[in-house]
mmCIF file of C-alpha atoms and ligand atoms in Angstrom:
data_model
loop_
_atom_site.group_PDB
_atom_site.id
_atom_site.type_symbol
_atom_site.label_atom_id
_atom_site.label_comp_id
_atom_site.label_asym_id
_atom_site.label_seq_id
_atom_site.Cartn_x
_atom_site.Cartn_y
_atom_site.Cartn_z
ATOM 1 C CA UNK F 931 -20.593 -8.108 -2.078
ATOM 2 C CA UNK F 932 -22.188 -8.686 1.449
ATOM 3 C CA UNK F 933 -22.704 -6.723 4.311
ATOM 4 C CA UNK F 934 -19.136 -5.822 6.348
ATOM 5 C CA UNK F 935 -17.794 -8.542 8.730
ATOM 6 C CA UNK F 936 -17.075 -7.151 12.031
ATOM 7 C CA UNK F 937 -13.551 -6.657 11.733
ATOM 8 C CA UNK F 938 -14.177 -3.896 9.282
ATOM 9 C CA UNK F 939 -13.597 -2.742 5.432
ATOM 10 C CA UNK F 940 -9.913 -2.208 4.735
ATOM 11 C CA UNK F 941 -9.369 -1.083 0.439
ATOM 12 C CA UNK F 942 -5.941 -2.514 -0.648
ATOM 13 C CA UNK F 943 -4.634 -1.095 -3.749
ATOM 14 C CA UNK F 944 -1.817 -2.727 -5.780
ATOM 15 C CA UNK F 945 -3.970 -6.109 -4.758
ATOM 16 C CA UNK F 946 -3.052 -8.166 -7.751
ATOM 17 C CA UNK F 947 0.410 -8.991 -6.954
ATOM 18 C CA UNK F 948 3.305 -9.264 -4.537
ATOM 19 C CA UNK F 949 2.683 -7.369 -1.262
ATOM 20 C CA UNK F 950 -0.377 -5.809 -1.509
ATOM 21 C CA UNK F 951 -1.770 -9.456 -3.096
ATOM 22 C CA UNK F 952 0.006 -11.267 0.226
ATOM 23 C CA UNK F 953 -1.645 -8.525 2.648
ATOM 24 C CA UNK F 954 -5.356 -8.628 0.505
ATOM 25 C CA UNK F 955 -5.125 -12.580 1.710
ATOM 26 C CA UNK F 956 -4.379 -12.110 5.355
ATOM 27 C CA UNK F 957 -6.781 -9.886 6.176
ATOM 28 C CA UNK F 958 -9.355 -11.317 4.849
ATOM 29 C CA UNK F 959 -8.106 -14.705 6.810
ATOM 30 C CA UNK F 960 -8.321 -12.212 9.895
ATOM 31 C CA UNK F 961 -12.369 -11.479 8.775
ATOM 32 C CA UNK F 962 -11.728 -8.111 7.335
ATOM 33 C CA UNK F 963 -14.208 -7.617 4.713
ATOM 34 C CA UNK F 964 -11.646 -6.180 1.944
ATOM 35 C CA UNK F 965 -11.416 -4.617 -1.372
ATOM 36 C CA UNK F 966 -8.208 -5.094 -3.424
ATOM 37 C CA UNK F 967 -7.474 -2.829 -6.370
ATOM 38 C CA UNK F 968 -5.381 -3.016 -9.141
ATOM 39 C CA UNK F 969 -5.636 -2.628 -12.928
ATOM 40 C CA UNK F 970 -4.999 -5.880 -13.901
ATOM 41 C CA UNK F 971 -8.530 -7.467 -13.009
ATOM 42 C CA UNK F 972 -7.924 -11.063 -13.785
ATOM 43 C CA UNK F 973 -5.409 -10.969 -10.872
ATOM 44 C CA UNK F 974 -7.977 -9.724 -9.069
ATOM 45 C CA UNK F 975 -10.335 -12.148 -9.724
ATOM 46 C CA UNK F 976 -8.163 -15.037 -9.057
ATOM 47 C CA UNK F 977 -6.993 -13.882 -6.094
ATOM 48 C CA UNK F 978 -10.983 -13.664 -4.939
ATOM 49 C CA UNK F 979 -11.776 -17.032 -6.170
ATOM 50 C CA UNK F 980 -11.296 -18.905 -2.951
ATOM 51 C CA UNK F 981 -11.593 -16.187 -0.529
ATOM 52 C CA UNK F 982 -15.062 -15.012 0.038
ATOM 53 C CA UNK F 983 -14.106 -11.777 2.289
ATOM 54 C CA UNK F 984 -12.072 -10.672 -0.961
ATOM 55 C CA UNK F 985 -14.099 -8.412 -3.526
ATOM 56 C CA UNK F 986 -11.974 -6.981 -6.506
ATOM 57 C CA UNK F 987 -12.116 -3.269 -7.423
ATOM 58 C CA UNK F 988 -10.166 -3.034 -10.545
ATOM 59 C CA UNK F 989 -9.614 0.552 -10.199
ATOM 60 C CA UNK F 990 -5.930 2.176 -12.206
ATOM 61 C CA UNK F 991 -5.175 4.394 -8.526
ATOM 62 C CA UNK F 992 -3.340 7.334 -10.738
ATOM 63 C CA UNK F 993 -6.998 8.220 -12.738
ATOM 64 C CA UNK F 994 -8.478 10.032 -10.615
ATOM 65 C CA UNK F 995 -12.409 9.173 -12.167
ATOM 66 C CA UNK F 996 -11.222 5.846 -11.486
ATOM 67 C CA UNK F 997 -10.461 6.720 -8.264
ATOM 68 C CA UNK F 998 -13.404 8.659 -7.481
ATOM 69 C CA UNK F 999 -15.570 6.136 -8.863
ATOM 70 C CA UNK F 1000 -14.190 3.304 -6.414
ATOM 71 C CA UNK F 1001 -14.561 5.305 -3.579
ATOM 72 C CA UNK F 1002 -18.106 5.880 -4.632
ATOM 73 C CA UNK F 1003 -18.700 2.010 -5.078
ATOM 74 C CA UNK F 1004 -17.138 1.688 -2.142
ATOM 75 C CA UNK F 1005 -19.397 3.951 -0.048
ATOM 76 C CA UNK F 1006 -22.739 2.628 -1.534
ATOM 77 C CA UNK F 1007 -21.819 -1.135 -0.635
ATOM 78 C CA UNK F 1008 -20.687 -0.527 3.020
ATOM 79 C CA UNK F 1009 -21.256 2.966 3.355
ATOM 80 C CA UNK F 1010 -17.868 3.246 5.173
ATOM 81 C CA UNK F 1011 -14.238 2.379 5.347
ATOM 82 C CA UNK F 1012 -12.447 1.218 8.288
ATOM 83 C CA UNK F 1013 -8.833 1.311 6.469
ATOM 84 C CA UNK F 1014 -6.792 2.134 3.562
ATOM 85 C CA UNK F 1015 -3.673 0.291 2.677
ATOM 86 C CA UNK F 1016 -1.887 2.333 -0.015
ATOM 87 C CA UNK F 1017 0.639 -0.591 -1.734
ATOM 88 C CA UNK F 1018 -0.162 0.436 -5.271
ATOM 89 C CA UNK F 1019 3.489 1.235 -7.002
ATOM 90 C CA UNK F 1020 6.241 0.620 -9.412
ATOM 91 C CA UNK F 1021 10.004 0.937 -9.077
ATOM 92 C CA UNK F 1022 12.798 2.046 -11.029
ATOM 93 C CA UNK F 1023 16.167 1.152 -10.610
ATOM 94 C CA UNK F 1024 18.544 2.950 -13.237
ATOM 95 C CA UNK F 1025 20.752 5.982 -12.511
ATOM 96 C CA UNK F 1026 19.035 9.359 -12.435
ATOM 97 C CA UNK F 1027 21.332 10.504 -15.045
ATOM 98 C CA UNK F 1028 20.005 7.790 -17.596
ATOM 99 C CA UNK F 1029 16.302 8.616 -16.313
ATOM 100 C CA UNK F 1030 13.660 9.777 -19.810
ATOM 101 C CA UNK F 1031 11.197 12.222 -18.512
ATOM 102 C CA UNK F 1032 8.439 9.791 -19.858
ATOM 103 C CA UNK F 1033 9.839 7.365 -16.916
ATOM 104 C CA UNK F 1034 9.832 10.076 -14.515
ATOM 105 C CA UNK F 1035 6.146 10.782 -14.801
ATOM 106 C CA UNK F 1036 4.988 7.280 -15.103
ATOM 107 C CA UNK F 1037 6.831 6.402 -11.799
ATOM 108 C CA UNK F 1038 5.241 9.777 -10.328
ATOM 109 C CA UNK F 1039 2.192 8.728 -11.336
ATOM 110 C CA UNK F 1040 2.275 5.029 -9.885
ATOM 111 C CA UNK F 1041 4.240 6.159 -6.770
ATOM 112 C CA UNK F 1042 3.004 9.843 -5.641
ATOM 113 C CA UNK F 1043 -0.306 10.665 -7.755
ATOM 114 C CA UNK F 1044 -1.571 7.149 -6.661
ATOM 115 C CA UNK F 1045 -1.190 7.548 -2.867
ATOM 116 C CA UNK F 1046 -2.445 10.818 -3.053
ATOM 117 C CA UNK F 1047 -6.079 10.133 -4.809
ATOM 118 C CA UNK F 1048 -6.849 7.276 -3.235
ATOM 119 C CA UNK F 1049 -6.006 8.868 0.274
ATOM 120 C CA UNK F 1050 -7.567 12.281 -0.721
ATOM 121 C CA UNK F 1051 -11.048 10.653 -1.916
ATOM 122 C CA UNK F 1052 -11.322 8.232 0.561
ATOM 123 C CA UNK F 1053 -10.759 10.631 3.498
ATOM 124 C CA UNK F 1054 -14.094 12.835 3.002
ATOM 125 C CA UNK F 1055 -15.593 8.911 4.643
ATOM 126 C CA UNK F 1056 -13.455 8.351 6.556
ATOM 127 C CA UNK F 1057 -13.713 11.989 8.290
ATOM 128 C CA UNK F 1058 -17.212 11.844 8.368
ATOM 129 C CA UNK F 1059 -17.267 8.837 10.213
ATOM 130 C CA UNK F 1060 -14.684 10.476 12.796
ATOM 131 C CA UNK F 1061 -12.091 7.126 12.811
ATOM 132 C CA UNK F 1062 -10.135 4.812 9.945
ATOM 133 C CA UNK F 1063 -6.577 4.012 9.321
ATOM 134 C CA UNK F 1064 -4.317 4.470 6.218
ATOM 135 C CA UNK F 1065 -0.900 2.266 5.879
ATOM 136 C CA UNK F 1066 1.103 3.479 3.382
ATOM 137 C CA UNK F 1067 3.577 0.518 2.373
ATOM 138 C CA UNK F 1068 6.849 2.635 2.415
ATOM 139 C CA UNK F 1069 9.934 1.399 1.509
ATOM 140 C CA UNK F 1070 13.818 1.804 3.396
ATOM 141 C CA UNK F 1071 14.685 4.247 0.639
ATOM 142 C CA UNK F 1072 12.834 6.853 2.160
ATOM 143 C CA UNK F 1073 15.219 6.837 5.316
ATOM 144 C CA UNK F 1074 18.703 6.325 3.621
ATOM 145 C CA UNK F 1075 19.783 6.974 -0.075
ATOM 146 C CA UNK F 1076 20.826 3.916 -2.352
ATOM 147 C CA UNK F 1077 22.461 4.513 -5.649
ATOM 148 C CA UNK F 1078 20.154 3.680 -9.227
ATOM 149 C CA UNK F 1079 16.741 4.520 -6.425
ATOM 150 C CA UNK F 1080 17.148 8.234 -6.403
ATOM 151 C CA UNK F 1081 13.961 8.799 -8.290
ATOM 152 C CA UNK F 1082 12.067 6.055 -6.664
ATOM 153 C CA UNK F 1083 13.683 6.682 -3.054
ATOM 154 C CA UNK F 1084 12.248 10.546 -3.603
ATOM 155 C CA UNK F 1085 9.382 9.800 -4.525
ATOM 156 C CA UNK F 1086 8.413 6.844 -1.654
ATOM 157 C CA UNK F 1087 9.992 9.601 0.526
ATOM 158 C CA UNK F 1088 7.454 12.601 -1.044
ATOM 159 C CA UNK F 1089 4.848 10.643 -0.460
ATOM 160 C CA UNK F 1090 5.791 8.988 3.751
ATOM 161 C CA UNK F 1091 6.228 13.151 4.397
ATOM 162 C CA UNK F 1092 2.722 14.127 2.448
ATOM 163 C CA UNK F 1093 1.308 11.266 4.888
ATOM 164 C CA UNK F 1094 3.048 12.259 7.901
ATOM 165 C CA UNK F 1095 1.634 15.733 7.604
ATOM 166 C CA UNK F 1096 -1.819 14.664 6.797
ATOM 167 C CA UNK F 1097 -1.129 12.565 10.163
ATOM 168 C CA UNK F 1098 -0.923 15.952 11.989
ATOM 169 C CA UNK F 1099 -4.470 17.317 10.137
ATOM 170 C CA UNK F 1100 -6.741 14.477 11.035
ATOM 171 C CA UNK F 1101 -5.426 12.913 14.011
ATOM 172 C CA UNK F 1102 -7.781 15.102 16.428
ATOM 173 C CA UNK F 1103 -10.512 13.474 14.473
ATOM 174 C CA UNK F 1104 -9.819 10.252 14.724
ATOM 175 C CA UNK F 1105 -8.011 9.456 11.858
ATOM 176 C CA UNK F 1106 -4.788 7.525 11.844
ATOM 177 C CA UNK F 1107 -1.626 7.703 9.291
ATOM 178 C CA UNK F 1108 0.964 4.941 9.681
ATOM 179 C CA UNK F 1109 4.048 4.866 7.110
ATOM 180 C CA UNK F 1110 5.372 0.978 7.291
ATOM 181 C CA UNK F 1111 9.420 1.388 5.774
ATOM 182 C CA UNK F 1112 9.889 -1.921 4.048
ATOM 183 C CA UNK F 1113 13.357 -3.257 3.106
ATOM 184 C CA UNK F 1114 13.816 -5.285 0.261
ATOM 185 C CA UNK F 1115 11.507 -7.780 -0.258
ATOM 186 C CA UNK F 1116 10.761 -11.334 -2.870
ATOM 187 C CA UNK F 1117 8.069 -9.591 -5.687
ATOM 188 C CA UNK F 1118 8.036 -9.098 -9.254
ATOM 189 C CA UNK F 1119 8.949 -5.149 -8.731
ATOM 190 C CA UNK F 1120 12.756 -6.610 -8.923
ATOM 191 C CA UNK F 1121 14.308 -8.095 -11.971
ATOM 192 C CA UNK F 1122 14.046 -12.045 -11.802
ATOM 193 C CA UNK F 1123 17.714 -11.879 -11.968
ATOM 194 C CA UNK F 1124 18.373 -9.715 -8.486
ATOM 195 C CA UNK F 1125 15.501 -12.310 -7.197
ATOM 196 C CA UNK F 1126 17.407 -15.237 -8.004
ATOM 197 C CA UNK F 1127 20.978 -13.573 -6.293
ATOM 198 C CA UNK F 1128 19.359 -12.010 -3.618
ATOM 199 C CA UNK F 1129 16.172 -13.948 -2.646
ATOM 200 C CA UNK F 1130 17.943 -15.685 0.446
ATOM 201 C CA UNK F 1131 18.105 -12.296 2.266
ATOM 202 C CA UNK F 1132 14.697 -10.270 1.207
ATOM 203 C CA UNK F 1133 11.294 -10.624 3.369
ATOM 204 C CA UNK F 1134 8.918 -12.170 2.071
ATOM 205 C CA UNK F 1135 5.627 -10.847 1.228
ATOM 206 C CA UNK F 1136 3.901 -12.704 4.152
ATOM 207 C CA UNK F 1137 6.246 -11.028 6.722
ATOM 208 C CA UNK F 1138 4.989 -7.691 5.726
ATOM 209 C CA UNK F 1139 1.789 -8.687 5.726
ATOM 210 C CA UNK F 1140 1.753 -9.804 9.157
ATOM 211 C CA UNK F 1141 3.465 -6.732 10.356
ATOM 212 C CA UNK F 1142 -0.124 -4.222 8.531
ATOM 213 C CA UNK F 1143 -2.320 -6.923 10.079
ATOM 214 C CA UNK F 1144 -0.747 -6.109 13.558
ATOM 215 C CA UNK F 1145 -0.320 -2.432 12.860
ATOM 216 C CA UNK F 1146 -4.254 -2.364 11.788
ATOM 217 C CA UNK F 1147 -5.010 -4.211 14.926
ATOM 218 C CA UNK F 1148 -3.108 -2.058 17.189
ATOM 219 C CA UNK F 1149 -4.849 0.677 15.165
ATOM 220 C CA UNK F 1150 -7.897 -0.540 16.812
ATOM 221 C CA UNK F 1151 -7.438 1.077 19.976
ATOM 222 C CA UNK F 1152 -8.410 4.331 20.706
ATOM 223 C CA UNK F 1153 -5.678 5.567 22.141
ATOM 224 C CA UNK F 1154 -2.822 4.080 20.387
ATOM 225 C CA UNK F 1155 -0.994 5.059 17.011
ATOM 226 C CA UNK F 1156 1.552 3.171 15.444
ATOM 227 C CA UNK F 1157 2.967 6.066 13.841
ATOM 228 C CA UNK F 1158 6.156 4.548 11.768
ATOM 229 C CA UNK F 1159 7.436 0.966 11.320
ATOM 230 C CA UNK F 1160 10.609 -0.511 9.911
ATOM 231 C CA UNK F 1161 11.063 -3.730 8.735
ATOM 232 C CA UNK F 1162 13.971 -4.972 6.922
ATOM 233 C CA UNK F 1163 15.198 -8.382 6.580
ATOM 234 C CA UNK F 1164 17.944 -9.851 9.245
ATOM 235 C CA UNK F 1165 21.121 -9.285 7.415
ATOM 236 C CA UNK F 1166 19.831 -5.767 6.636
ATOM 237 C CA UNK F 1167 19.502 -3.937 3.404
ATOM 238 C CA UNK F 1168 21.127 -5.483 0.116
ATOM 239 C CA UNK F 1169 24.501 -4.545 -0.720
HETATM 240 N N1 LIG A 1878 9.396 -5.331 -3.122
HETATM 241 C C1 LIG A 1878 10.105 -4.534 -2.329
HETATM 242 O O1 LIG A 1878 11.305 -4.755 -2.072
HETATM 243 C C2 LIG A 1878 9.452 -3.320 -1.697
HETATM 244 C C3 LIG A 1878 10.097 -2.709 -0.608
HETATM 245 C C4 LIG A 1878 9.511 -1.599 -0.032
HETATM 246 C C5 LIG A 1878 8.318 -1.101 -0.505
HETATM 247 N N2 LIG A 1878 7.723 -1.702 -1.568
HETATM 248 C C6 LIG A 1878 6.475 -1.127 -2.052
HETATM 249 O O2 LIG A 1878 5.479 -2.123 -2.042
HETATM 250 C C7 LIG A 1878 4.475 -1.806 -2.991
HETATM 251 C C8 LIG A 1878 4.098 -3.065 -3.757
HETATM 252 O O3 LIG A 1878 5.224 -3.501 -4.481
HETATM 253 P P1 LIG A 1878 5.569 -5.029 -4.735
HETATM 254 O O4 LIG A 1878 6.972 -5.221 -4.313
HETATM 255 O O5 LIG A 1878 4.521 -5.900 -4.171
HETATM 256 O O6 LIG A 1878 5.578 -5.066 -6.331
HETATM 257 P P2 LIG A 1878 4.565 -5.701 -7.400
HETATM 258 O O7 LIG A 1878 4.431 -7.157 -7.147
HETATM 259 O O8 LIG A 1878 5.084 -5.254 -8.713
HETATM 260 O O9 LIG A 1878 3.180 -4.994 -7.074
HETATM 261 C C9 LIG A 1878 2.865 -3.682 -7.472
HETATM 262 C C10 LIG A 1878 1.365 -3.533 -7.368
HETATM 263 O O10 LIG A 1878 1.001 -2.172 -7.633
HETATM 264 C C11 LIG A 1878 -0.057 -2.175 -8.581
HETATM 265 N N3 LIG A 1878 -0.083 -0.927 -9.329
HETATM 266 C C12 LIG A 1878 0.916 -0.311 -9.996
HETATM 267 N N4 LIG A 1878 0.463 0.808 -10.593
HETATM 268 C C13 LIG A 1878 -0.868 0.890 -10.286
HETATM 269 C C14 LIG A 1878 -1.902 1.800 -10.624
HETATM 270 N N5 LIG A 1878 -1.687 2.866 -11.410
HETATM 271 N N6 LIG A 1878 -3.146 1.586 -10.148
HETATM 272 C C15 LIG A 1878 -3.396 0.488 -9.366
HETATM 273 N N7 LIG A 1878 -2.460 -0.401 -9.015
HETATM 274 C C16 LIG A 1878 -1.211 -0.204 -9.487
HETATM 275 C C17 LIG A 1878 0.214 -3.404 -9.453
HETATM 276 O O11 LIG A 1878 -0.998 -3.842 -10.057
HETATM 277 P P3 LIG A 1878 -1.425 -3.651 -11.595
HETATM 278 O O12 LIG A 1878 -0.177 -3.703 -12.410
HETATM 279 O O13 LIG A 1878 -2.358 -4.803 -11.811
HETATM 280 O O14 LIG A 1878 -2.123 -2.335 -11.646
HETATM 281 C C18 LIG A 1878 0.632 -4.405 -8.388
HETATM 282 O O15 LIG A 1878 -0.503 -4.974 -7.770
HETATM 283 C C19 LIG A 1878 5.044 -0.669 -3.854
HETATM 284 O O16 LIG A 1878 4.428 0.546 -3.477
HETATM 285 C C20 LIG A 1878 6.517 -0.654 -3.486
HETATM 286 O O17 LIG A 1878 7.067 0.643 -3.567
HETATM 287 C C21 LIG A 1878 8.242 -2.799 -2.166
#
């Protein structure tokens, strides 16, 4: 890894696929210097090959020695961090009533436990250095309930409210928290066979990618805070 391009160091988790692969891509094309996360590092390393601003941390976001230990690499590379883009997550789409506890506390883990050790070690840097910005890739099941995403809706919703209170602590210090609600949108976190019905009408990952690479660049100045976006594809959310 090389010394930080002037647009800054942004740390993407959930890197190796879908969203957080399509927003790793375009902000490196926009000169961020930035480190994508995942656990599956082959991903990773593909997704570097051809992009020189793109360094993989394999890093599993719900351990938090894992967690700690990125952060650390982090800091001794650059020895700061201009952004954090928390898209590391799973989904589950099944009726709470048919819901194992073992499912329950994997998607806790991957949803909730993720976004809060990756925020909560990366903010000591980001504190000290009196500015940064962390995106949280929400989803539109934290503003309205849908049927088989109570589980996941509560805990994308758990996790937008832990952020928007954090938002309150650090803002004085020049820290900002922006939740980006995402409707549904073409990744592997749905079923190939919803993909294949629905794909006509779902964002792709591109679109949300453009929308954090404005958000981060609005983000930029001073004075302004992007506090909440939503984005959900034209025809709205999926029946
Ligand atoms: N697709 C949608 O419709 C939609 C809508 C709104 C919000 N979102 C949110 O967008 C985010 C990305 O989802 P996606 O749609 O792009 O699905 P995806 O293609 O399945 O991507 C999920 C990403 O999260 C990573 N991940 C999962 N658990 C992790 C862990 N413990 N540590 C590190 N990385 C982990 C996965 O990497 P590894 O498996 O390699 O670790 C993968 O890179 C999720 O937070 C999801 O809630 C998605």
């Amino acid at each position: 890894m090389g010394p930080s391009r002037k647009a800054g160091v942004i740390w993407v988790t959930g890197a190796s696929s879908g969203i957080g692969a399509a927003i790793a891509r375009r902000l490196a094309a926009e000169g961020y210097t930035v480190l994508a996360s995942a656990r599956r590092r082959a991903l990773l390393h593909r997704l570097a090959r051809s992009i020189p601003e793109l360094h993989p941390l394999p890093c599993d976001c719900a351990d938090h020695e894992a967690v700690m230990h990125a952060v650390a690499q982090i800091e001794q590379l650059f020895g700061h961090l201009d952004g954090l883009v928390l898209c590391a997550g799973s989904a589950l789409f099944k009726p709470l009533a048919e819901t194992s506890v073992e499912e329950f506390e994997a998607l806790v883990n991957a949803t909730l436990r993720s976004a809060f050790l990756c925020t909560r070690m990366a903010l000591p840097l980001m504190l000290r250095q009196h500015r940064g910005t962390i995106l949280y890739i929400s989803s539109v099941a934290t503003l309205r309930a849908f049927p088989n995403s109570a589980l996941y809706g509560g805990l994308k919703a758990a996790a937008a409210q832990m952020l928007r209170g954090l938002r309150e602590e650090v803002r004085s210090q020049g820290i900002k928290v922006v939740n980006l609600h995402v409707g549904a949108t073409d990744t592997p976190l749905w079923s190939a066979s919803l993909r294949r019905r629905w794909r006509h009408r779902m964002l792709r990952p591109d679109d949300v990618a453009d929308a954090v690479v404005a958000l981060m660049q609005m983000s930029s100045r001073r004075q302004v805070l992007p506090e909440e976006l939503v984005l959900r594809p034209q025809l709205g959310d999926l029946p």
